Amino acid sequence: MTRWFAPGRINLIGEHTDYNDGFVLPLALRHGCTTTLSAADEGWTVASAQASAPATVRPSGLAGRDDAPDWAAYVLGALWLLRDDGVDVPPIRIEVDSDVPSGAGLSSSAALVCSVVCALDDHLGLDLGPDGLLDLSRRVENDAVGAPTGGMDQLASLRGEAGHALFCDMRDLTTQSVPFDAAGAGLVLLVADTRAPHRHADGEYAARRSGCEEAARQLGVPALRDVTLAGLDDALGRLDDEELRRYVRHVVTEDARVLDAVEVLRAGRTEDLGPLLTASHASMRDDFRITVPEVDTAVEAMLSAGARGARMTGGGFGGCVIALVPSADVDAAGDAVRRASADAGFAEPALFTAEAAAGARRVSPASR
Ligand code: GLA
């Protein structure tokens, strides 16, 4: 029996920059998914503590994916892809159990996929190494599940480090741990899951991605990462389409905010992260247009209750807000968010505090 845990993530800053070859700064959460693998006599069986019934399928490549329930693709995807890569995957039972809220923008899917991939790598002795684990995890989501996501979530889940955010360059996929010690600065990273239903999130995500690619094409650059802040006005002047101009402005300024965020954290000026978070939110709301009233309301409530900065985290159209709040103001900020949401007739948000936790790891079969 082999057991692995992989966490969900919060993205501190750098939204929708990953698929533009840009920069992101996520951190791994203490919430995550545990995958337990054991040998079986026949077939591939997947059981989820969060799904009603286990599913057993005949071993196959990706071509067999229609035989499995949708949720099981996140688990079986790695098996299908390995089989297509020529790996002989024996009969196996896979049990998954996650405490990452799903649909909250906290990468419950990356936690699931990465824990399965790490457990398989270990169980089958594949020795994929850090790049291979990342590559297989990304292919599960992009090719097996069919979500055109950008790779940040899997990097954070695989490589997060306790007490640190993970600065990722999404062009060459290199990562550097950057100290993130909110408590040391008298601050708390407060998370409000607005529970806003994800409205058209998949289609809107794909539309943003193809819009960014179209803008890069019109500007004659490999990706929007190649437009500098100094060259932004010139680039905007060369685009006719107002929507594409807004996308470019978000991505270019967001990349710059990530670099600034890394600088302030490295200098130990955690509090100075606040204005960058708030500016990121404004950019997502006004230029990239991926926020919804529930998250805008939560951000405003956090700020008016004393947060040093606040923003939506994740792909958008619902999900969680994060805020850097002085320790003494945490209860007031939570109350303010709950009150503002109730006044607006929204669902009651779930609140929790987050610290940067460690990335994927083997756990002893006795635990969890
Ligand atoms: C989702 C995707 C990521 C990234 C974010 C937005 O979480 O899975 O790849 O694009 O949205 O920053």
Tab-separated table of C-alpha atoms and ligand atoms in Angstrom:
chain	number	residue	atom	x	y	z
A	1	MET	CA	0.000	0.000	0.000
A	2	THR	CA	1.274	3.448	-0.895
A	3	ARG	CA	-0.170	6.688	0.429
A	4	TRP	CA	0.500	10.264	-0.701
A	5	PHE	CA	-0.913	13.653	0.253
A	6	ALA	CA	-0.952	16.696	-2.046
A	7	PRO	CA	-2.315	20.103	-1.034
A	8	GLY	CA	-4.645	22.630	-2.600
A	9	ARG	CA	-3.277	26.137	-3.059
A	10	ILE	CA	-3.957	29.787	-2.630
A	11	ASN	CA	-2.535	32.081	-5.228
A	12	LEU	CA	-1.133	35.098	-3.403
A	13	ILE	CA	-0.841	37.061	-6.642
A	14	GLY	CA	-0.411	36.510	-10.386
A	15	GLU	CA	-3.822	35.590	-11.834
A	16	HIS	CA	-4.257	34.368	-15.402
A	17	THR	CA	-0.574	35.025	-15.998
A	18	ASP	CA	0.506	31.367	-16.032
A	19	TYR	CA	-0.754	30.519	-19.511
A	20	ASN	CA	0.806	33.760	-20.748
A	21	ASP	CA	4.283	32.422	-19.838
A	22	GLY	CA	4.351	34.902	-16.947
A	23	PHE	CA	4.875	34.905	-13.186
A	24	VAL	CA	2.795	33.564	-10.299
A	25	LEU	CA	3.224	33.435	-6.524
A	26	PRO	CA	1.028	30.710	-4.988
A	27	LEU	CA	1.380	28.883	-1.685
A	28	ALA	CA	0.348	25.374	-0.682
A	29	LEU	CA	-2.483	24.960	1.822
A	30	ARG	CA	-2.807	22.570	4.736
A	31	HIS	CA	-5.976	21.262	3.049
A	32	GLY	CA	-5.355	18.566	0.486
A	33	CYS	CA	-6.102	15.175	-0.960
A	34	THR	CA	-4.784	11.826	0.269
A	35	THR	CA	-4.465	9.004	-2.251
A	36	THR	CA	-4.047	5.393	-1.172
A	37	LEU	CA	-2.955	2.849	-3.781
A	38	SER	CA	-3.064	-0.898	-3.416
A	39	ALA	CA	-2.671	-3.852	-5.734
A	40	ALA	CA	-5.893	-5.431	-7.030
A	41	ASP	CA	-6.762	-8.689	-8.806
A	42	GLU	CA	-8.489	-7.208	-11.796
A	43	GLY	CA	-9.237	-3.852	-13.443
A	44	TRP	CA	-8.682	-0.323	-12.160
A	45	THR	CA	-10.962	0.691	-9.311
A	46	VAL	CA	-11.323	4.256	-8.044
A	47	ALA	CA	-13.132	5.120	-4.840
A	48	SER	CA	-13.608	8.627	-3.515
A	49	ALA	CA	-14.689	9.456	0.015
A	50	GLN	CA	-16.565	12.343	-1.631
A	51	ALA	CA	-18.369	10.297	-4.313
A	52	SER	CA	-21.226	7.887	-3.769
A	53	ALA	CA	-19.972	4.744	-5.490
A	54	PRO	CA	-16.584	3.397	-6.595
A	55	ALA	CA	-16.019	2.859	-10.302
A	56	THR	CA	-14.121	-0.025	-11.886
A	57	VAL	CA	-12.909	0.204	-15.468
A	58	ARG	CA	-11.011	-2.051	-17.819
A	59	PRO	CA	-7.398	-0.872	-18.281
A	60	SER	CA	-7.102	1.263	-21.404
A	61	GLY	CA	-5.516	4.348	-22.846
A	62	LEU	CA	-7.196	7.755	-23.145
A	63	ALA	CA	-9.506	6.314	-25.778
A	64	GLY	CA	-11.343	4.462	-22.991
A	65	ARG	CA	-12.219	7.557	-20.989
A	66	ASP	CA	-15.889	7.594	-21.983
A	67	ASP	CA	-16.422	4.458	-19.865
A	68	ALA	CA	-15.715	6.311	-16.614
A	69	PRO	CA	-17.819	8.818	-14.649
A	70	ASP	CA	-16.641	12.433	-15.085
A	71	TRP	CA	-15.153	12.804	-11.594
A	72	ALA	CA	-13.078	9.657	-12.075
A	73	ALA	CA	-11.178	11.216	-15.003
A	74	TYR	CA	-9.119	13.220	-12.497
A	75	VAL	CA	-7.946	9.923	-11.005
A	76	LEU	CA	-7.889	7.604	-14.006
A	77	GLY	CA	-6.365	10.255	-16.284
A	78	ALA	CA	-2.850	9.451	-15.094
A	79	LEU	CA	-3.410	5.718	-15.706
A	80	TRP	CA	-4.756	6.316	-19.231
A	81	LEU	CA	-1.852	8.587	-20.124
A	82	LEU	CA	0.770	6.244	-18.661
A	83	ARG	CA	-0.714	3.376	-20.612
A	84	ASP	CA	-0.589	5.461	-23.813
A	85	ASP	CA	3.052	6.231	-22.934
A	86	GLY	CA	3.721	2.471	-22.956
A	87	VAL	CA	3.792	1.902	-19.183
A	88	ASP	CA	2.301	-1.412	-18.073
A	89	VAL	CA	-0.074	-0.384	-15.266
A	90	PRO	CA	-1.243	-3.481	-13.341
A	91	PRO	CA	-4.676	-3.960	-11.723
A	92	ILE	CA	-4.915	-1.395	-8.965
A	93	ARG	CA	-7.265	0.143	-6.397
A	94	ILE	CA	-7.076	3.895	-5.824
A	95	GLU	CA	-8.809	5.587	-2.901
A	96	VAL	CA	-8.944	9.359	-2.668
A	97	ASP	CA	-10.086	11.552	0.196
A	98	SER	CA	-9.946	15.349	0.042
A	99	ASP	CA	-10.776	18.203	2.378
A	100	VAL	CA	-10.211	20.963	-0.197
A	101	PRO	CA	-13.547	22.672	-0.839
A	102	SER	CA	-14.389	22.115	-4.488
A	103	GLY	CA	-15.398	24.987	-6.755
A	104	ALA	CA	-13.810	27.494	-4.372
A	105	GLY	CA	-10.784	28.371	-6.487
A	106	LEU	CA	-8.441	26.465	-4.133
A	107	SER	CA	-7.338	23.852	-6.694
A	108	SER	CA	-9.096	20.817	-5.333
A	109	SER	CA	-8.436	19.250	-8.732
A	110	ALA	CA	-4.666	19.795	-8.570
A	111	ALA	CA	-4.602	18.300	-5.055
A	112	LEU	CA	-6.419	15.243	-6.371
A	113	VAL	CA	-4.392	14.823	-9.539
A	114	CYS	CA	-1.003	15.467	-7.916
A	115	SER	CA	-1.632	13.068	-5.030
A	116	VAL	CA	-2.613	10.355	-7.519
A	117	VAL	CA	0.386	11.017	-9.767
A	118	CYS	CA	2.865	11.011	-6.863
A	119	ALA	CA	1.373	7.826	-5.413
A	120	LEU	CA	1.499	6.100	-8.812
A	121	ASP	CA	5.077	7.213	-9.399
A	122	ASP	CA	6.038	5.708	-6.056
A	123	HIS	CA	3.914	2.539	-6.289
A	124	LEU	CA	5.034	1.672	-9.818
A	125	GLY	CA	8.653	2.807	-9.315
A	126	LEU	CA	8.424	5.148	-12.323
A	127	ASP	CA	11.006	7.618	-11.027
A	128	LEU	CA	9.458	10.509	-12.971
A	129	GLY	CA	11.417	13.189	-11.094
A	130	PRO	CA	10.134	16.743	-10.437
A	131	ASP	CA	9.700	17.676	-14.125
A	132	GLY	CA	8.029	14.380	-15.001
A	133	LEU	CA	5.577	14.629	-12.093
A	134	LEU	CA	4.642	18.151	-13.154
A	135	ASP	CA	4.278	17.157	-16.782
A	136	LEU	CA	2.042	14.157	-16.069
A	137	SER	CA	-0.127	16.140	-13.601
A	138	ARG	CA	-0.627	18.905	-16.157
A	139	ARG	CA	-1.467	16.455	-18.929
A	140	VAL	CA	-4.110	14.799	-16.746
A	141	GLU	CA	-5.910	18.107	-16.367
A	142	ASN	CA	-5.337	19.392	-19.920
A	143	ASP	CA	-5.612	16.184	-21.954
A	144	ALA	CA	-7.612	13.691	-19.880
A	145	VAL	CA	-10.046	16.063	-18.144
A	146	GLY	CA	-9.907	18.615	-20.952
A	147	ALA	CA	-9.480	21.780	-18.846
A	148	PRO	CA	-7.150	24.286	-20.578
A	149	THR	CA	-5.485	25.360	-17.310
A	150	GLY	CA	-2.015	26.848	-17.106
A	151	GLY	CA	0.093	24.751	-14.720
A	152	MET	CA	0.368	26.990	-11.663
A	153	ASP	CA	-1.851	24.818	-9.476
A	154	GLN	CA	0.140	21.639	-10.058
A	155	LEU	CA	3.447	23.439	-9.415
A	156	ALA	CA	2.164	24.812	-6.113
A	157	SER	CA	0.769	21.459	-5.042
A	158	LEU	CA	3.932	19.541	-5.930
A	159	ARG	CA	6.589	22.019	-4.826
A	160	GLY	CA	5.115	24.244	-2.113
A	161	GLU	CA	7.281	24.739	0.963
A	162	ALA	CA	6.093	25.419	4.514
A	163	GLY	CA	6.496	29.061	5.490
A	164	HIS	CA	7.122	30.086	1.887
A	165	ALA	CA	5.300	31.200	-1.219
A	166	LEU	CA	6.468	29.689	-4.495
A	167	PHE	CA	7.661	32.172	-7.103
A	168	CYS	CA	7.172	30.451	-10.456
A	169	ASP	CA	8.406	31.505	-13.857
A	170	MET	CA	5.838	29.833	-16.084
A	171	ARG	CA	8.006	30.103	-19.189
A	172	ASP	CA	10.854	27.899	-18.041
A	173	LEU	CA	8.908	26.354	-15.112
A	174	THR	CA	11.595	27.212	-12.582
A	175	THR	CA	10.511	27.892	-9.007
A	176	GLN	CA	12.015	29.701	-6.043
A	177	SER	CA	10.702	29.615	-2.484
A	178	VAL	CA	10.146	33.088	-1.039
A	179	PRO	CA	9.650	33.504	2.744
A	180	PHE	CA	6.053	34.309	3.617
A	181	ASP	CA	5.668	34.988	7.300
A	182	ALA	CA	2.445	36.893	7.869
A	183	ALA	CA	2.411	36.146	11.608
A	184	GLY	CA	5.905	37.571	12.003
A	185	ALA	CA	4.536	40.859	10.668
A	186	GLY	CA	1.513	40.766	12.999
A	187	LEU	CA	-0.741	39.816	10.088
A	188	VAL	CA	-3.039	36.958	9.198
A	189	LEU	CA	-3.908	35.655	5.747
A	190	LEU	CA	-7.679	35.449	6.034
A	191	VAL	CA	-9.644	33.505	3.429
A	192	ALA	CA	-13.340	33.966	2.718
A	193	ASP	CA	-14.924	31.319	0.526
A	194	THR	CA	-17.885	33.248	-0.865
A	195	ARG	CA	-19.566	30.019	-2.034
A	196	ALA	CA	-20.688	31.948	-5.091
A	197	PRO	CA	-21.653	29.397	-7.697
A	198	HIS	CA	-19.115	29.292	-10.537
A	199	ARG	CA	-21.056	30.894	-13.367
A	200	HIS	CA	-19.874	29.897	-16.848
A	201	ALA	CA	-16.379	29.589	-15.385
A	202	ASP	CA	-15.099	27.053	-17.922
A	203	GLY	CA	-16.224	28.952	-21.018
A	204	GLU	CA	-15.089	32.304	-19.622
A	205	TYR	CA	-11.677	30.881	-18.687
A	206	ALA	CA	-11.173	29.476	-22.181
A	207	ALA	CA	-12.306	32.782	-23.695
A	208	ARG	CA	-9.753	34.734	-21.635
A	209	ARG	CA	-7.024	32.320	-22.626
A	210	SER	CA	-7.750	32.489	-26.334
A	211	GLY	CA	-8.153	36.293	-26.135
A	212	CYS	CA	-4.678	36.579	-24.605
A	213	GLU	CA	-3.232	34.310	-27.292
A	214	GLU	CA	-4.906	36.370	-29.993
A	215	ALA	CA	-3.503	39.598	-28.498
A	216	ALA	CA	0.007	38.100	-28.427
A	217	ARG	CA	-0.404	37.058	-32.060
A	218	GLN	CA	-1.499	40.550	-33.106
A	219	LEU	CA	1.425	42.066	-31.196
A	220	GLY	CA	3.879	39.655	-32.779
A	221	VAL	CA	5.208	38.235	-29.486
A	222	PRO	CA	5.379	34.583	-28.373
A	223	ALA	CA	3.259	35.354	-25.277
A	224	LEU	CA	2.021	38.391	-23.337
A	225	ARG	CA	4.936	37.838	-20.931
A	226	ASP	CA	7.041	39.462	-23.652
A	227	VAL	CA	5.216	42.808	-23.389
A	228	THR	CA	7.027	44.882	-20.761
A	229	LEU	CA	5.446	47.437	-18.472
A	230	ALA	CA	7.489	50.127	-20.237
A	231	GLY	CA	6.187	48.921	-23.584
A	232	LEU	CA	2.560	48.593	-22.468
A	233	ASP	CA	1.218	51.887	-23.871
A	234	ASP	CA	2.821	51.207	-27.214
A	235	ALA	CA	1.319	47.689	-27.281
A	236	LEU	CA	-2.130	48.993	-26.353
A	237	GLY	CA	-1.886	51.553	-29.154
A	238	ARG	CA	-1.354	48.736	-31.642
A	239	LEU	CA	-4.520	46.823	-30.702
A	240	ASP	CA	-7.899	47.820	-32.126
A	241	ASP	CA	-10.055	45.632	-29.965
A	242	GLU	CA	-10.996	47.168	-26.602
A	243	GLU	CA	-11.497	43.779	-24.958
A	244	LEU	CA	-8.041	42.567	-25.996
A	245	ARG	CA	-6.536	45.842	-24.780
A	246	ARG	CA	-8.058	45.236	-21.339
A	247	TYR	CA	-6.715	41.675	-21.236
A	248	VAL	CA	-3.215	42.845	-22.134
A	249	ARG	CA	-3.302	45.603	-19.521
A	250	HIS	CA	-4.283	43.089	-16.834
A	251	VAL	CA	-1.652	40.504	-17.726
A	252	VAL	CA	1.233	42.957	-18.115
A	253	THR	CA	0.482	44.865	-14.918
A	254	GLU	CA	-0.184	41.620	-13.015
A	255	ASP	CA	3.206	40.189	-14.018
A	256	ALA	CA	4.795	43.394	-12.718
A	257	ARG	CA	2.845	43.117	-9.462
A	258	VAL	CA	4.138	39.566	-8.934
A	259	LEU	CA	7.728	40.758	-9.313
A	260	ASP	CA	7.025	43.595	-6.856
A	261	ALA	CA	5.423	41.137	-4.439
A	262	VAL	CA	8.491	38.887	-4.531
A	263	GLU	CA	10.669	41.904	-3.814
A	264	VAL	CA	8.644	43.063	-0.803
A	265	LEU	CA	8.512	39.550	0.676
A	266	ARG	CA	12.232	39.042	0.213
A	267	ALA	CA	12.832	42.349	1.953
A	268	GLY	CA	10.622	41.222	4.865
A	269	ARG	CA	8.113	44.019	4.139
A	270	THR	CA	5.059	41.716	4.264
A	271	GLU	CA	2.661	44.575	4.959
A	272	ASP	CA	3.602	46.197	1.637
A	273	LEU	CA	2.053	43.214	-0.121
A	274	GLY	CA	-1.357	44.665	0.773
A	275	PRO	CA	-1.638	47.408	-1.873
A	276	LEU	CA	-0.431	44.968	-4.535
A	277	LEU	CA	-3.234	42.546	-3.641
A	278	THR	CA	-5.836	45.287	-3.834
A	279	ALA	CA	-4.481	46.556	-7.156
A	280	SER	CA	-4.592	43.004	-8.496
A	281	HIS	CA	-8.243	42.764	-7.546
A	282	ALA	CA	-9.087	46.030	-9.291
A	283	SER	CA	-7.329	44.780	-12.414
A	284	MET	CA	-9.250	41.481	-12.359
A	285	ARG	CA	-12.515	43.354	-11.802
A	286	ASP	CA	-12.118	46.216	-14.263
A	287	ASP	CA	-9.762	44.942	-16.961
A	288	PHE	CA	-9.899	41.157	-16.992
A	289	ARG	CA	-13.522	41.107	-15.777
A	290	ILE	CA	-13.431	37.795	-13.942
A	291	THR	CA	-14.887	38.846	-10.577
A	292	VAL	CA	-18.522	38.615	-9.489
A	293	PRO	CA	-20.493	40.768	-7.004
A	294	GLU	CA	-20.016	38.234	-4.189
A	295	VAL	CA	-16.211	38.504	-4.303
A	296	ASP	CA	-16.198	42.265	-4.893
A	297	THR	CA	-18.414	42.677	-1.824
A	298	ALA	CA	-16.121	40.483	0.300
A	299	VAL	CA	-13.024	42.415	-0.808
A	300	GLU	CA	-14.638	45.770	0.020
A	301	ALA	CA	-15.774	44.493	3.423
A	302	MET	CA	-12.287	43.196	4.268
A	303	LEU	CA	-10.705	46.522	3.301
A	304	SER	CA	-13.181	48.602	5.251
A	305	ALA	CA	-12.568	46.407	8.321
A	306	GLY	CA	-8.843	47.163	8.274
A	307	ALA	CA	-7.326	44.640	5.858
A	308	ARG	CA	-4.026	45.890	4.409
A	309	GLY	CA	-5.039	44.417	1.059
A	310	ALA	CA	-7.515	41.950	-0.416
A	311	ARG	CA	-8.190	40.163	-3.672
A	312	MET	CA	-10.025	37.286	-5.253
A	313	THR	CA	-7.756	34.261	-5.685
A	314	GLY	CA	-7.969	31.635	-8.429
A	315	GLY	CA	-9.541	31.450	-11.855
A	316	GLY	CA	-12.493	33.673	-11.047
A	317	PHE	CA	-16.279	33.902	-11.426
A	318	GLY	CA	-16.768	33.041	-7.760
A	319	GLY	CA	-14.590	31.309	-5.205
A	320	CYS	CA	-12.390	32.753	-2.497
A	321	VAL	CA	-11.130	36.130	-1.411
A	322	ILE	CA	-7.849	36.448	0.493
A	323	ALA	CA	-6.923	39.374	2.711
A	324	LEU	CA	-3.904	40.418	4.741
A	325	VAL	CA	-5.420	41.454	8.039
A	326	PRO	CA	-3.733	42.736	11.226
A	327	SER	CA	-4.101	39.964	13.837
A	328	ALA	CA	-6.184	42.210	16.097
A	329	ASP	CA	-8.726	42.849	13.316
A	330	VAL	CA	-9.354	39.281	12.166
A	331	ASP	CA	-12.669	38.827	13.964
A	332	ALA	CA	-13.915	42.222	12.834
A	333	ALA	CA	-12.949	41.471	9.234
A	334	GLY	CA	-14.770	38.128	9.361
A	335	ASP	CA	-17.875	39.764	10.832
A	336	ALA	CA	-17.742	42.520	8.215
A	337	VAL	CA	-17.633	40.001	5.359
A	338	ARG	CA	-20.507	37.974	6.798
A	339	ARG	CA	-22.602	41.100	7.357
A	340	ALA	CA	-21.944	42.584	3.921
A	341	SER	CA	-22.777	39.276	2.242
A	342	ALA	CA	-26.000	38.905	4.218
A	343	ASP	CA	-27.013	42.502	3.448
A	344	ALA	CA	-26.538	41.824	-0.251
A	345	GLY	CA	-28.547	38.594	-0.071
A	346	PHE	CA	-25.541	36.347	-0.828
A	347	ALA	CA	-24.712	32.954	0.709
A	348	GLU	CA	-22.875	33.033	4.036
A	349	PRO	CA	-19.125	32.886	3.337
A	350	ALA	CA	-16.926	30.303	5.049
A	351	LEU	CA	-13.900	31.881	6.731
A	352	PHE	CA	-10.557	30.362	7.601
A	353	THR	CA	-6.970	31.456	8.096
A	354	ALA	CA	-4.180	30.097	5.923
A	355	GLU	CA	-0.462	29.557	6.334
A	356	ALA	CA	1.966	28.390	3.702
A	357	ALA	CA	2.226	24.608	4.066
A	358	ALA	CA	4.399	21.925	2.449
A	359	GLY	CA	3.772	20.453	-0.993
A	360	ALA	CA	3.101	16.825	-1.949
A	361	ARG	CA	4.525	14.217	0.406
A	362	ARG	CA	4.400	10.523	1.190
A	363	VAL	CA	2.400	9.788	4.324
A	364	SER	CA	2.492	6.669	6.395
A	365	PRO	CA	-0.427	4.297	5.742
A	366	ALA	CA	-1.383	4.643	9.391
A	367	SER	CA	-2.126	8.374	9.140
A	368	ARG	CA	-5.343	10.043	7.949
B	1	GLA	C1	-7.001	28.294	-12.549
B	1	GLA	C2	-6.029	27.536	-13.447
B	1	GLA	C3	-4.616	28.075	-13.314
B	1	GLA	C4	-4.575	29.583	-13.480
B	1	GLA	C5	-5.649	30.247	-12.623
B	1	GLA	C6	-5.755	31.725	-12.878
B	1	GLA	O1	-6.684	28.046	-11.216
B	1	GLA	O2	-6.040	26.168	-13.111
B	1	GLA	O3	-3.782	27.432	-14.250
B	1	GLA	O4	-4.715	29.942	-14.827
B	1	GLA	O5	-6.934	29.670	-12.825
B	1	GLA	O6	-4.623	32.375	-12.442
